[in-house]
Coordinates of C-alpha atoms and ligand atoms in Angstrom, one line a residue:
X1 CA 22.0 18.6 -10.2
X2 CA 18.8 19.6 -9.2
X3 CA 16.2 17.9 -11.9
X4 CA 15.0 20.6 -14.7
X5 CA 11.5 19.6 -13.6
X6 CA 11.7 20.6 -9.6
X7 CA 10.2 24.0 -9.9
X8 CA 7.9 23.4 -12.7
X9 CA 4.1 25.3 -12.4
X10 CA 1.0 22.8 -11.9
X11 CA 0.5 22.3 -15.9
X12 CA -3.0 24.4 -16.7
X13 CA -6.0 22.9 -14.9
X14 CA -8.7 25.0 -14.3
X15 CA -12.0 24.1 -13.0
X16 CA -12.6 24.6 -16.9
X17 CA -10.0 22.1 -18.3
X18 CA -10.8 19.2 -15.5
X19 CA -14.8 19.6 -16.3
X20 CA -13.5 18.8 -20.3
X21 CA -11.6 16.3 -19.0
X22 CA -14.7 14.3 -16.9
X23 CA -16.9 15.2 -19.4
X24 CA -14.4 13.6 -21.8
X25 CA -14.2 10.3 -20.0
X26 CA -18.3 9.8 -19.5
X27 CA -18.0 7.6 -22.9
X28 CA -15.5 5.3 -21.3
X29 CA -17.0 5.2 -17.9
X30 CA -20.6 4.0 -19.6
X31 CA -19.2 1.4 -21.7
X32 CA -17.0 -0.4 -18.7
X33 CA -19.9 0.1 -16.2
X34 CA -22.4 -1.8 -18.7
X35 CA -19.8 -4.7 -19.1
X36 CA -19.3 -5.3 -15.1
X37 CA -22.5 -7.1 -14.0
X38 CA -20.6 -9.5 -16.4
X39 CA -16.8 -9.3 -15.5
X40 CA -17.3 -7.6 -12.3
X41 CA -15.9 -10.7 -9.8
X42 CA -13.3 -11.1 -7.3
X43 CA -9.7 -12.3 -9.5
X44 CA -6.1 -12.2 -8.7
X45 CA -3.5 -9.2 -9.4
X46 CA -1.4 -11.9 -11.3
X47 CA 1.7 -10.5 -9.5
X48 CA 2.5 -14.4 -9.9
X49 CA 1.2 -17.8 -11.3
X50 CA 0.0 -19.2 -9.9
X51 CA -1.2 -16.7 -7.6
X52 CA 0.4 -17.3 -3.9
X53 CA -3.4 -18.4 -2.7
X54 CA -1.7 -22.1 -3.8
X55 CA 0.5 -21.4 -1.0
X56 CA 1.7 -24.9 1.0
X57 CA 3.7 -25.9 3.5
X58 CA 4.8 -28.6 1.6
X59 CA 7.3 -26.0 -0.1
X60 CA 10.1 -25.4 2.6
X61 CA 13.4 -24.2 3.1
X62 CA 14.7 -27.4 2.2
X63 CA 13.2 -27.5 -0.8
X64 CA 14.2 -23.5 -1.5
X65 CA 17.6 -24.5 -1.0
X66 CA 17.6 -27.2 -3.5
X67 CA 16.1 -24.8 -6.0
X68 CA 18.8 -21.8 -4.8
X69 CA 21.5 -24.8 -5.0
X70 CA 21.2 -25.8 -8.5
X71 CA 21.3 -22.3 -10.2
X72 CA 23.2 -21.9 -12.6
X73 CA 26.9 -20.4 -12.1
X74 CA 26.7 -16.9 -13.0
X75 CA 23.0 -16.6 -13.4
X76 CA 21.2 -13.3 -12.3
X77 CA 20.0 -12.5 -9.3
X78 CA 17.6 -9.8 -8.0
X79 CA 16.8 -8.9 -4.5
X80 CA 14.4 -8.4 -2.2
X81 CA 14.4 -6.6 1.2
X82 CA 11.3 -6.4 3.0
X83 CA 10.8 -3.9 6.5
X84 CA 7.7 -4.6 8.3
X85 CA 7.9 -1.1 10.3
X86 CA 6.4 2.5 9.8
X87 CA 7.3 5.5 11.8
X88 CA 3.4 6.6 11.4
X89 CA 0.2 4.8 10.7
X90 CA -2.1 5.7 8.2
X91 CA -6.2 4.8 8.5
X92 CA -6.3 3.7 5.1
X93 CA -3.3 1.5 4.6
X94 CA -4.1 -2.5 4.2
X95 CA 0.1 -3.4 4.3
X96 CA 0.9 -5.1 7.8
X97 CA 3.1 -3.0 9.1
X98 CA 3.7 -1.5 13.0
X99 CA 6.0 1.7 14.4
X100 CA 8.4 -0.4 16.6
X101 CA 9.6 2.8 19.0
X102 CA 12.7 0.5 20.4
X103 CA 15.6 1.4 18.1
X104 CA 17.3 -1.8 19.9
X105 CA 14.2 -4.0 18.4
X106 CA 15.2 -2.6 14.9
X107 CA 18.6 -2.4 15.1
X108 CA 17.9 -6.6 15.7
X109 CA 15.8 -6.7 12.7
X110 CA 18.8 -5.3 10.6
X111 CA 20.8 -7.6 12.3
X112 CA 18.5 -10.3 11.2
X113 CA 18.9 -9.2 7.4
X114 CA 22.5 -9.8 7.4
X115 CA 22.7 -12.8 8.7
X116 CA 20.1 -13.8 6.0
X117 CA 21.9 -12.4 2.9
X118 CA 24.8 -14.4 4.4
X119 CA 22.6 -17.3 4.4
X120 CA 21.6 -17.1 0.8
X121 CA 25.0 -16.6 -0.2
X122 CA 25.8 -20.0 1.6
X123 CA 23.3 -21.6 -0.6
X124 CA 24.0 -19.8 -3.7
X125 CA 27.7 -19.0 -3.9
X126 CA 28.9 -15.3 -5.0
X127 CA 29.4 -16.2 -9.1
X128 CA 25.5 -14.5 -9.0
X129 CA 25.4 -11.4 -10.5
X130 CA 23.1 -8.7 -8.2
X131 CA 21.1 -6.7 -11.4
X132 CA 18.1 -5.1 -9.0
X133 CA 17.6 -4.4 -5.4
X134 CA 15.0 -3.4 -3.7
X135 CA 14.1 -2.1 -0.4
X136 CA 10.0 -2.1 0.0
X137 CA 7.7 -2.5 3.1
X138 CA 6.3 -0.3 5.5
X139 CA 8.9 2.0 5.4
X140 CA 12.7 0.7 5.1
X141 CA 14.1 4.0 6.0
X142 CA 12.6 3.3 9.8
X143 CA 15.8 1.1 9.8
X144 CA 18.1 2.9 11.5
X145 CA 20.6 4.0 8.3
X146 CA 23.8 2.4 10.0
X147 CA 21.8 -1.0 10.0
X148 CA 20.7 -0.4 5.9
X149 CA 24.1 0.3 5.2
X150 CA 25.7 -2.5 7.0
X151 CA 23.1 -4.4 4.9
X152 CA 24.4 -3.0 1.9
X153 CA 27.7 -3.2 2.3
X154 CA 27.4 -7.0 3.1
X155 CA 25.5 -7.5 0.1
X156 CA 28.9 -6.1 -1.8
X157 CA 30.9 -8.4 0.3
X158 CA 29.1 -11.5 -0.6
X159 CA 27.9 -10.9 -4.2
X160 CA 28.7 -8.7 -7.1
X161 CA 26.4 -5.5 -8.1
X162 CA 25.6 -5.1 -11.6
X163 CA 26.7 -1.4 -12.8
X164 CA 23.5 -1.0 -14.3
X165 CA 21.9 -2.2 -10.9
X166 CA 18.2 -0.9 -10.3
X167 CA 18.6 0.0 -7.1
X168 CA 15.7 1.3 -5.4
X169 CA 14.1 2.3 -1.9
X170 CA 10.2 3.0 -1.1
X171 CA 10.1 6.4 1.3
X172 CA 7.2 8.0 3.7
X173 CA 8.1 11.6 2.7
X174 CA 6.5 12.4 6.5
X175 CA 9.9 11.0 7.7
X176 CA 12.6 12.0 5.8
X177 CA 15.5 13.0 7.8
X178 CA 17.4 15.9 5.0
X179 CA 20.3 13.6 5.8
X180 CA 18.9 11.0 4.6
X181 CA 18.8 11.2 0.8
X182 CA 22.7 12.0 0.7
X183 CA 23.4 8.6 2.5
X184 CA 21.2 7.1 0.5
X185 CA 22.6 7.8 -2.9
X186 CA 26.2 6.9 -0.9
X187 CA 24.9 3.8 -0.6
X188 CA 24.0 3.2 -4.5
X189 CA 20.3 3.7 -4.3
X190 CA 19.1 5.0 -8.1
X191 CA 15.6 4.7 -7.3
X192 CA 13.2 5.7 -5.0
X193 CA 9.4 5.8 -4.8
X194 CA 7.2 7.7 -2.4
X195 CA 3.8 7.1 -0.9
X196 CA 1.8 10.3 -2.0
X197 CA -2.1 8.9 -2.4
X198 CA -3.7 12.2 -2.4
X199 CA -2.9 16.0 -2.2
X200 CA -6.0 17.2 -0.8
X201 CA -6.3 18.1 2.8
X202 CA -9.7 16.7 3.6
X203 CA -9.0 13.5 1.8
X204 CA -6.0 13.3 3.9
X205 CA -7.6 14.0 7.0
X206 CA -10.0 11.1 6.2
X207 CA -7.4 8.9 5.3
X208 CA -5.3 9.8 8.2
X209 CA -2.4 10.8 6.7
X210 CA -1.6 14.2 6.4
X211 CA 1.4 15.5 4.3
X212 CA 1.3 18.5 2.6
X213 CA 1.9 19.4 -1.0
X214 CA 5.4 21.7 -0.1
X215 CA 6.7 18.8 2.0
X216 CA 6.6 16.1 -1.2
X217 CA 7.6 18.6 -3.1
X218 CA 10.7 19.1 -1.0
X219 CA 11.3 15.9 -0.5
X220 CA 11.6 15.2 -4.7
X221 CA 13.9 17.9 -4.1
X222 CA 16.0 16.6 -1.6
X223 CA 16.4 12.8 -3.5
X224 CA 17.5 14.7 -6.9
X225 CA 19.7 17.2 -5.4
X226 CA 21.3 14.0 -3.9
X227 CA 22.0 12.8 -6.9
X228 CA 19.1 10.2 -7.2
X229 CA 16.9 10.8 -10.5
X230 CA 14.5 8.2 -10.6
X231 CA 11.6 9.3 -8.7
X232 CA 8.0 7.0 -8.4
X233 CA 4.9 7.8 -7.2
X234 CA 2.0 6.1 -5.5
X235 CA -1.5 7.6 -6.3
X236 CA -4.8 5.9 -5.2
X237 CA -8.7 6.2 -6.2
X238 CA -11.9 5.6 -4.2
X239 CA -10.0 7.1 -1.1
X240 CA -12.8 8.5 1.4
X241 CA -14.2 11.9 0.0
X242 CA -12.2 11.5 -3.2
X243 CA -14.0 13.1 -5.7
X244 CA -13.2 13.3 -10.2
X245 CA -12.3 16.9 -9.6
X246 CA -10.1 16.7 -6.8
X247 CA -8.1 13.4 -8.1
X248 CA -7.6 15.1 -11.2
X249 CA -6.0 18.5 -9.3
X250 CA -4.2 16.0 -7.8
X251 CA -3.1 14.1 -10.7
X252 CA -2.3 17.4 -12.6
X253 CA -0.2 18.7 -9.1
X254 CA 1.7 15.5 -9.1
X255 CA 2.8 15.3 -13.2
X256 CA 3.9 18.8 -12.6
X257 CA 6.4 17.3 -10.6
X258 CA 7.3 15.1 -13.3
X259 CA 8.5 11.6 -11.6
X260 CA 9.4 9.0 -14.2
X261 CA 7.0 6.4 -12.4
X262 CA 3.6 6.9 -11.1
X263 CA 1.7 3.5 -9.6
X264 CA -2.1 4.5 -9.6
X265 CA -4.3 1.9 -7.1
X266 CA -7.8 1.5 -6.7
X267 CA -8.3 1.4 -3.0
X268 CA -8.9 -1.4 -0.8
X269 CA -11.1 -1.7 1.7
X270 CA -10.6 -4.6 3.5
X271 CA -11.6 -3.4 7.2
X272 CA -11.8 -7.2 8.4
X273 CA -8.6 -7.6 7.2
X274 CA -7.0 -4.8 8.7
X275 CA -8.6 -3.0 11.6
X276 CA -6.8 0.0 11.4
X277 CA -9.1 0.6 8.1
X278 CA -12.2 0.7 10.7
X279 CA -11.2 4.1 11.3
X280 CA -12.3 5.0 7.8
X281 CA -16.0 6.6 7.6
X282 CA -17.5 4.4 5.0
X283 CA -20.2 6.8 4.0
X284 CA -17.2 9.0 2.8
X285 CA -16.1 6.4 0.4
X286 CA -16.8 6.7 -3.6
X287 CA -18.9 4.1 -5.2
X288 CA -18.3 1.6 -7.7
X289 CA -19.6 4.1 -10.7
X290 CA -17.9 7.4 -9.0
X291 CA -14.1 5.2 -9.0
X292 CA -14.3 4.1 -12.6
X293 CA -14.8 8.1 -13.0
X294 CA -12.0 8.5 -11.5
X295 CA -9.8 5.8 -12.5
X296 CA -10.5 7.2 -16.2
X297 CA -10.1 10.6 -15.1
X298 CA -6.4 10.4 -13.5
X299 CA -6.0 8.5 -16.5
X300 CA -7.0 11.3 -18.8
X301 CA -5.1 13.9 -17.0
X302 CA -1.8 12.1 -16.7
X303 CA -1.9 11.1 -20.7
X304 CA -2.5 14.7 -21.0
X305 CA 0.6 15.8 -19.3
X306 CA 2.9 13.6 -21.0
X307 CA 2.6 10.2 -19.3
X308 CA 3.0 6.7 -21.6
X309 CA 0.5 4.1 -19.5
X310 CA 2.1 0.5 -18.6
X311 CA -0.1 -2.2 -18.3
X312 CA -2.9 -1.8 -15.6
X313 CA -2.0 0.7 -13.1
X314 CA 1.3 2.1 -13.8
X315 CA 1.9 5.4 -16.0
X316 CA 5.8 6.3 -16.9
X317 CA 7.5 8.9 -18.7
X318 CA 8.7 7.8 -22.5
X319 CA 12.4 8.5 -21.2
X320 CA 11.8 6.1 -18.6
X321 CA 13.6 2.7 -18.4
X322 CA 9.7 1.1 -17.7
X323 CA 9.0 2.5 -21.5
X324 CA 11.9 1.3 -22.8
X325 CA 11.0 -2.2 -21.6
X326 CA 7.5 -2.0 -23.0
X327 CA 9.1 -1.4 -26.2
X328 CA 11.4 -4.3 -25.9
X329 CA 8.8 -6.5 -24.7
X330 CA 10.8 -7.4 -21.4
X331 CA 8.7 -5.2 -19.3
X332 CA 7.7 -8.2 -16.1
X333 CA 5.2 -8.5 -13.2
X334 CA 6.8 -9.6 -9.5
X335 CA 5.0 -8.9 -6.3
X336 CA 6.3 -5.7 -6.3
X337 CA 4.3 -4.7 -9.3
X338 CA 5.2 -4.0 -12.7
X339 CA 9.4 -4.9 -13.2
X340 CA 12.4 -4.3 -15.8
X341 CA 14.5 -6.6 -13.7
X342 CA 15.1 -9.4 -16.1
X343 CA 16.7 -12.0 -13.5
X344 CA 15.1 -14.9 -13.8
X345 CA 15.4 -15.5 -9.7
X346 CA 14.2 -13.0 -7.3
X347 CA 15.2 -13.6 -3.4
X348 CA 13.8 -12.2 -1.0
X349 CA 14.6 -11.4 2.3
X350 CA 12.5 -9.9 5.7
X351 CA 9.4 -10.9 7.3
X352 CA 7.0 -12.1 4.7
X353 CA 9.1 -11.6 1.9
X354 CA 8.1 -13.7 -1.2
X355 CA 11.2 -15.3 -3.4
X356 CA 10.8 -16.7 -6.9
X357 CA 12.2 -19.1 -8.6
X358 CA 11.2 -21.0 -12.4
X359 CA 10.8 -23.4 -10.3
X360 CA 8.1 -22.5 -7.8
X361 CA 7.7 -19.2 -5.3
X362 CA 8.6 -19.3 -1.4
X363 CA 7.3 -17.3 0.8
X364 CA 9.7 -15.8 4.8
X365 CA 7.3 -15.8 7.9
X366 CA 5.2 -13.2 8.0
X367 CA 5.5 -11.1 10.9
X368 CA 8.8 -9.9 12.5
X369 CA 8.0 -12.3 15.3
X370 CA 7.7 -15.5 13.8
X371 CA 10.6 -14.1 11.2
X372 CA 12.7 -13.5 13.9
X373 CA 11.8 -17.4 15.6
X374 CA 12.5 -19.1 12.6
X375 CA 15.6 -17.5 12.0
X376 CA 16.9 -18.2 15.6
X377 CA 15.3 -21.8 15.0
X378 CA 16.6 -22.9 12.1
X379 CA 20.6 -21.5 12.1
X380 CA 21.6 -22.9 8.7
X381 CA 18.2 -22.2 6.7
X382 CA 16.0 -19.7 5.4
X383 CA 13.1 -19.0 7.2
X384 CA 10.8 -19.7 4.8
X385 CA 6.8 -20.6 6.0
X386 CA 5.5 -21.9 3.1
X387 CA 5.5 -22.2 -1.0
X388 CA 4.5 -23.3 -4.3
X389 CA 6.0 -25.6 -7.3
X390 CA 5.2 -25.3 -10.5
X391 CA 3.6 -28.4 -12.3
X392 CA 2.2 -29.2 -15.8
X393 CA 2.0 -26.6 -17.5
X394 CA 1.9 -23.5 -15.0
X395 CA 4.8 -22.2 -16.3
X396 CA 3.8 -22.0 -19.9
X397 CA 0.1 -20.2 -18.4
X398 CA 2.7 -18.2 -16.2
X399 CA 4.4 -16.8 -19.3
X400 CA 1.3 -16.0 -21.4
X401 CA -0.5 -14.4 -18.6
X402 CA 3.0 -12.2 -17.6
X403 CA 2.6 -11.3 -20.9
X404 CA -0.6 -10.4 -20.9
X405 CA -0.6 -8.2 -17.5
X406 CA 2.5 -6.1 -19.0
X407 CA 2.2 -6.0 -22.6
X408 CA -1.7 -6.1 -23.5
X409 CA -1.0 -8.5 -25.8
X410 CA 0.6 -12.1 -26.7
X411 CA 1.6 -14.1 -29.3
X412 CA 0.4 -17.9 -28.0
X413 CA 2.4 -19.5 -31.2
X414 CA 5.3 -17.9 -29.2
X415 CA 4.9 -18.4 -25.9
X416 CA 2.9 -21.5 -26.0
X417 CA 4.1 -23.2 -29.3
X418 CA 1.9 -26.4 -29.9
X419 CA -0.3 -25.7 -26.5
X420 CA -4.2 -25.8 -26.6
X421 CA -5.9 -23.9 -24.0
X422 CA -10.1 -25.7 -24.2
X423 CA -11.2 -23.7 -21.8
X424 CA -10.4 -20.6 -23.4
X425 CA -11.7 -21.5 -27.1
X426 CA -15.3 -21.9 -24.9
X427 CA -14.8 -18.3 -23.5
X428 CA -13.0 -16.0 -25.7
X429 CA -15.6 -15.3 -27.7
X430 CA -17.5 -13.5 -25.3
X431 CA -14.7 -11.4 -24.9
X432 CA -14.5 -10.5 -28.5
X433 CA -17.9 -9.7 -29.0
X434 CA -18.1 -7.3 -25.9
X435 CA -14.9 -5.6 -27.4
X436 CA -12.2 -6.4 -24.8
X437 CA -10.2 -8.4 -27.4
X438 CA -9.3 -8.5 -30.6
X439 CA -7.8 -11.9 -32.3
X440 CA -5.2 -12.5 -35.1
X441 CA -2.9 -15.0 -36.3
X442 CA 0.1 -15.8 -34.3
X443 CA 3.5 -15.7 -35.5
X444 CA 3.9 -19.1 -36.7
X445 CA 0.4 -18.5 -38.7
X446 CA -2.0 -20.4 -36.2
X447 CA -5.2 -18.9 -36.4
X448 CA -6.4 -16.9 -33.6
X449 CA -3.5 -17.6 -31.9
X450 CA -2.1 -13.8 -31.2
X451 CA -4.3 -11.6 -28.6
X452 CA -4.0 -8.0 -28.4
X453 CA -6.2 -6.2 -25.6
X454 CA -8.1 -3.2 -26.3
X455 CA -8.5 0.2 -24.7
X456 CA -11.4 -1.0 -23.1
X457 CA -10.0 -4.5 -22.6
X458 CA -7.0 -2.9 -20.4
X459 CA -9.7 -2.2 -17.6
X460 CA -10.4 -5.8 -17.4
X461 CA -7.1 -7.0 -18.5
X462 CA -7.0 -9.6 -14.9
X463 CA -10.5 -11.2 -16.7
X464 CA -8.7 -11.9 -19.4
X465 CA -5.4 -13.2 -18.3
X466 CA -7.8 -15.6 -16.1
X467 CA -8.3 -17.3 -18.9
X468 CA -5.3 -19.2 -18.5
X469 CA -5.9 -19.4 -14.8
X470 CA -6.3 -23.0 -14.2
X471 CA -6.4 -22.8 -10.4
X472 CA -9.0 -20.0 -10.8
X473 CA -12.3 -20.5 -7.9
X474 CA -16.1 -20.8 -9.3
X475 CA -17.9 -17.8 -9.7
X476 CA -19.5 -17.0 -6.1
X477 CA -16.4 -18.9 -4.1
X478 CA -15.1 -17.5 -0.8
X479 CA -13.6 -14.4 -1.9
X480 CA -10.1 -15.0 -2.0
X481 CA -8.7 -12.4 -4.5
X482 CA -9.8 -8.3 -4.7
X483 CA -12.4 -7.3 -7.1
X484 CA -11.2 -6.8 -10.7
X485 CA -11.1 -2.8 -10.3
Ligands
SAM505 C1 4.8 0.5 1.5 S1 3.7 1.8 1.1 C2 4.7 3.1 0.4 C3 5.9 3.7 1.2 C4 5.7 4.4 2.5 N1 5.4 3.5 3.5 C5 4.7 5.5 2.4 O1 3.5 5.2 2.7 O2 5.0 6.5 1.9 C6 3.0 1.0 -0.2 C7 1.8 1.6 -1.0 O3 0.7 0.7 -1.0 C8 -0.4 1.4 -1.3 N2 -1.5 1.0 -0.5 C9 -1.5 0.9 0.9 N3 -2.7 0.5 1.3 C10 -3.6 0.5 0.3 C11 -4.9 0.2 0.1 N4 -5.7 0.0 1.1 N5 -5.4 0.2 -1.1 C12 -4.7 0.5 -2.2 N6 -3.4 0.8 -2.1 C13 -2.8 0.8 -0.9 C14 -0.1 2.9 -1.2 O4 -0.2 3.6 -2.4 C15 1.3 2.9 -0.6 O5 2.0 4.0 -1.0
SF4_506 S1 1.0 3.8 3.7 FE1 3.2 3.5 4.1 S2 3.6 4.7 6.0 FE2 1.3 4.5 5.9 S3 1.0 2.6 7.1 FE3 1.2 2.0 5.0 S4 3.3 1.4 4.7 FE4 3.1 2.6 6.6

């Protein structure tokens, strides 16, 4: 069935309404920009805790496999399938990634994936329950589709998939094959999230990536005409010659389209990270002040249009399963972003793929290379570079800060019954007082002991989950995290 939604007009956005609309977020944009002389520095994404900067090689496959040994029969299991590859470059993009124009190089890299999910069932046994999958990258569909399905038809062989599965797939909809959705939904995928970023040609052209409005558009008509209803979208501010009007046409173009999921990131420019970003004009790019107006302004629009906002960047439809999870309280953060898989062990697979455990996060070898050398290395093993256990009390600080990231709020009697965090009774006030956070008793009546975040808070939601950072540098540190917006 083709989704209700396909054909739908861009919802009413003249230059009239999107002035209202910037005009209408100046208020906001004042009172975060006075607050970030003060909370402005460099802090994790809390995708884990503690964050994989802890990384060490004394985590390795040896230790993985004790850890994937001793789980439970019948536990949960998500997974992960990581593809290093693109079929085009974009200027902009800090993911390592690289078109590899051999098909016989990526048929081996497919190749390489099965004989890992065989490897993890060695370890694990097949009593584990499969409840989400996901495909992510680059761009997994550069996989030639007979090595993905092999892939997924292995993972049947070797482990039972949930019926409620989240099975999803990230797409570049520059290369989408109109045979490709069909064989997609074949193979069970439920999911699938595209790389959009912006709509506007010159923005594009500066970001080197150009991909016109009618080609998304058909492509979200292609995956639900397939049968696959779920539809995510990737948005990104302070993009080179972004400006508040022409992220909100694009905003208002894109919630016209209605996908269930949008993922809205600030962008990074990491140049001596990635060299491909030294393509990017740096005059072009939007200043701190000009990206909060925009942050606030694609937030504005797509609260307008119908959109319920998760957490820090994500913004979902109510009839989504992402709302649903807020509202049960189960809504999770995973280096994927924002989660409603509710295994409690996530394996993953690929080059640089990062696997976690309760007791401690692994992370593969990072590039297809040194994947493919450990793999051939090490027969039995996983080819896993490096890691991180949990100690003391990280998992308790892992909880409350989870909690924080997705919910805005936590209950410390709950999550932390009997813990004291010092540190934080020294800083919270600040907080407080600048309006970020509001305190309450916790469930079990300790004073001050539940947190909710405010409206104003949520743009500095990473300062506050710090708080329970204890691994977190000094103020003025080698930059090791991205700047808290
Ligand atoms: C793996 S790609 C998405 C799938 C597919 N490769 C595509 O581009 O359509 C991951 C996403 O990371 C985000 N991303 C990449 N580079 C970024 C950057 N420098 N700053 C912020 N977000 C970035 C983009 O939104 C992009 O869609
Ligand atoms: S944005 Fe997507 S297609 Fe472009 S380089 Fe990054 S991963 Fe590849």
């Amino acid at each position: 069935m083709v989704h209700p939604y396909a054909d739908a007009e861009v919802h009413g956005s003249s230059a009239v309404d999107i002035a209202s609309l910037i005009a209408g977020v100046e208020q906001d944009v004042e009172a975060i920009s006075a607050l970030l002389p003060r909370y402005g520095r460099l802090i994790p994404r809390y995708t884990s805790y503690p964050p994989a900067t802890r990384f060490n090689a004394q985590v390795n496959a040896a230790k993985e496999a004790e850890w994937l040994r001793a789980l439970p029969g019948g536990e949960a299991l998500s997974l992960y399938f990581h593809v290093p590859f693109c079929d085009e470059l974009c200027s902009f993009c800090a993911c390592n990634t690289a078109v590899v124009r051999r098909v016989e190089s990526r048929l081996a890299y497919g190749e390489l994936l099965l004989d890992e999910v065989d490897r993890v069932h060695g370890l694990t046994g097949a009593e584990h329950p499969i409840t989400h999958l996901h495909w992510g990258g680059g761009t997994p569909t550069s996989l030639p589709m007979a090595a993905m399905r092999r892939v997924m038809e292995r993972i049947r062989e070797r482990f039972p998939l949930a019926d409620d599965a989240e099975i999803s797939i990230e797409l570049d909809p520059r290369h989408l094959p109109e045979d490709v959705p069909p064989q997609l939904h074949e193979m069970g995928f439920n999911r699938v999230s595209f790389g959009v970023q912006d709509l506007e040609e010159d923005v594009q052209e500066a970001c080197g990536r150009r991909q016109t409005e009618e080609l998304t558009a058909e492509c979200i008509r292609a995956v639900r005409a397939a049968g696959i209803q779920a539809i995510n979208i990737d948005l990104i501010y302070g993009l080179p010659r972004q400006t508040a009007e022409s992220v909100a046409r694009t905003a208002a173009r894109v919630a016209a389209w209605q996908p269930e999921r949008l993922a809205v990131f600030g962008y990074a420019h990491v140049p001596w990270k990635q060299k491909r970003q030294r393509l990017i004009d740096e005059s072009t790019l939007p200043q701190v002040r000009e990206r909060l107006v925009q942050r606030q302004t694609i937030d504005a629009v797509l609260k307008r249009d119908g959109y319920q906002v998760v957490g820090l960047d994500h913004y979902v439809l109510p009839s989504d399963s992402m709302a649903e999870a807020v509202r049960q309280g189960t809504l999770r953060r995973n280096f994927q972003g924002y989660t409603v898989d509710k295994a409690k062990v996530l394996v993953g697979m690929g080059a640089s793929a990062i696997s976690s455990y309760p007791q401690g996060l692994t992370q593969n070898a990072p590039s297809a290379a040194m994947y493919k050398n450990a793999m051939k290395a090490r027969p039995q093993s996983r080819p896993v570079l490096h890691g991180l256990e949990r100690v003391g009390d990280d998992s308790v600080r892992a909880r409350v800060i989870d909690k924080l990231m997705c919910l805005l709020e936590v209950d410390l009697d709950e999550e932390a019954p009997g813990h004291a965090f010092p540190e934080l009774d020294r800083q919270i006030g600040q907080y407080v007082d600048d309006g970020l956070l509001v305190l309450g008793p916790g469930s079990q009546g300790g004073g001050n002991r539940h947190l909710k975040v405010t409206e104003l808070g949520r743009a500095f939601v990473r300062n506050i989950a710090s708080l329970f950072d204890e691994y977190l540098p000094a103020p003025g540190s080698a930059p090791a995290h991205s700047s808290a917006l």
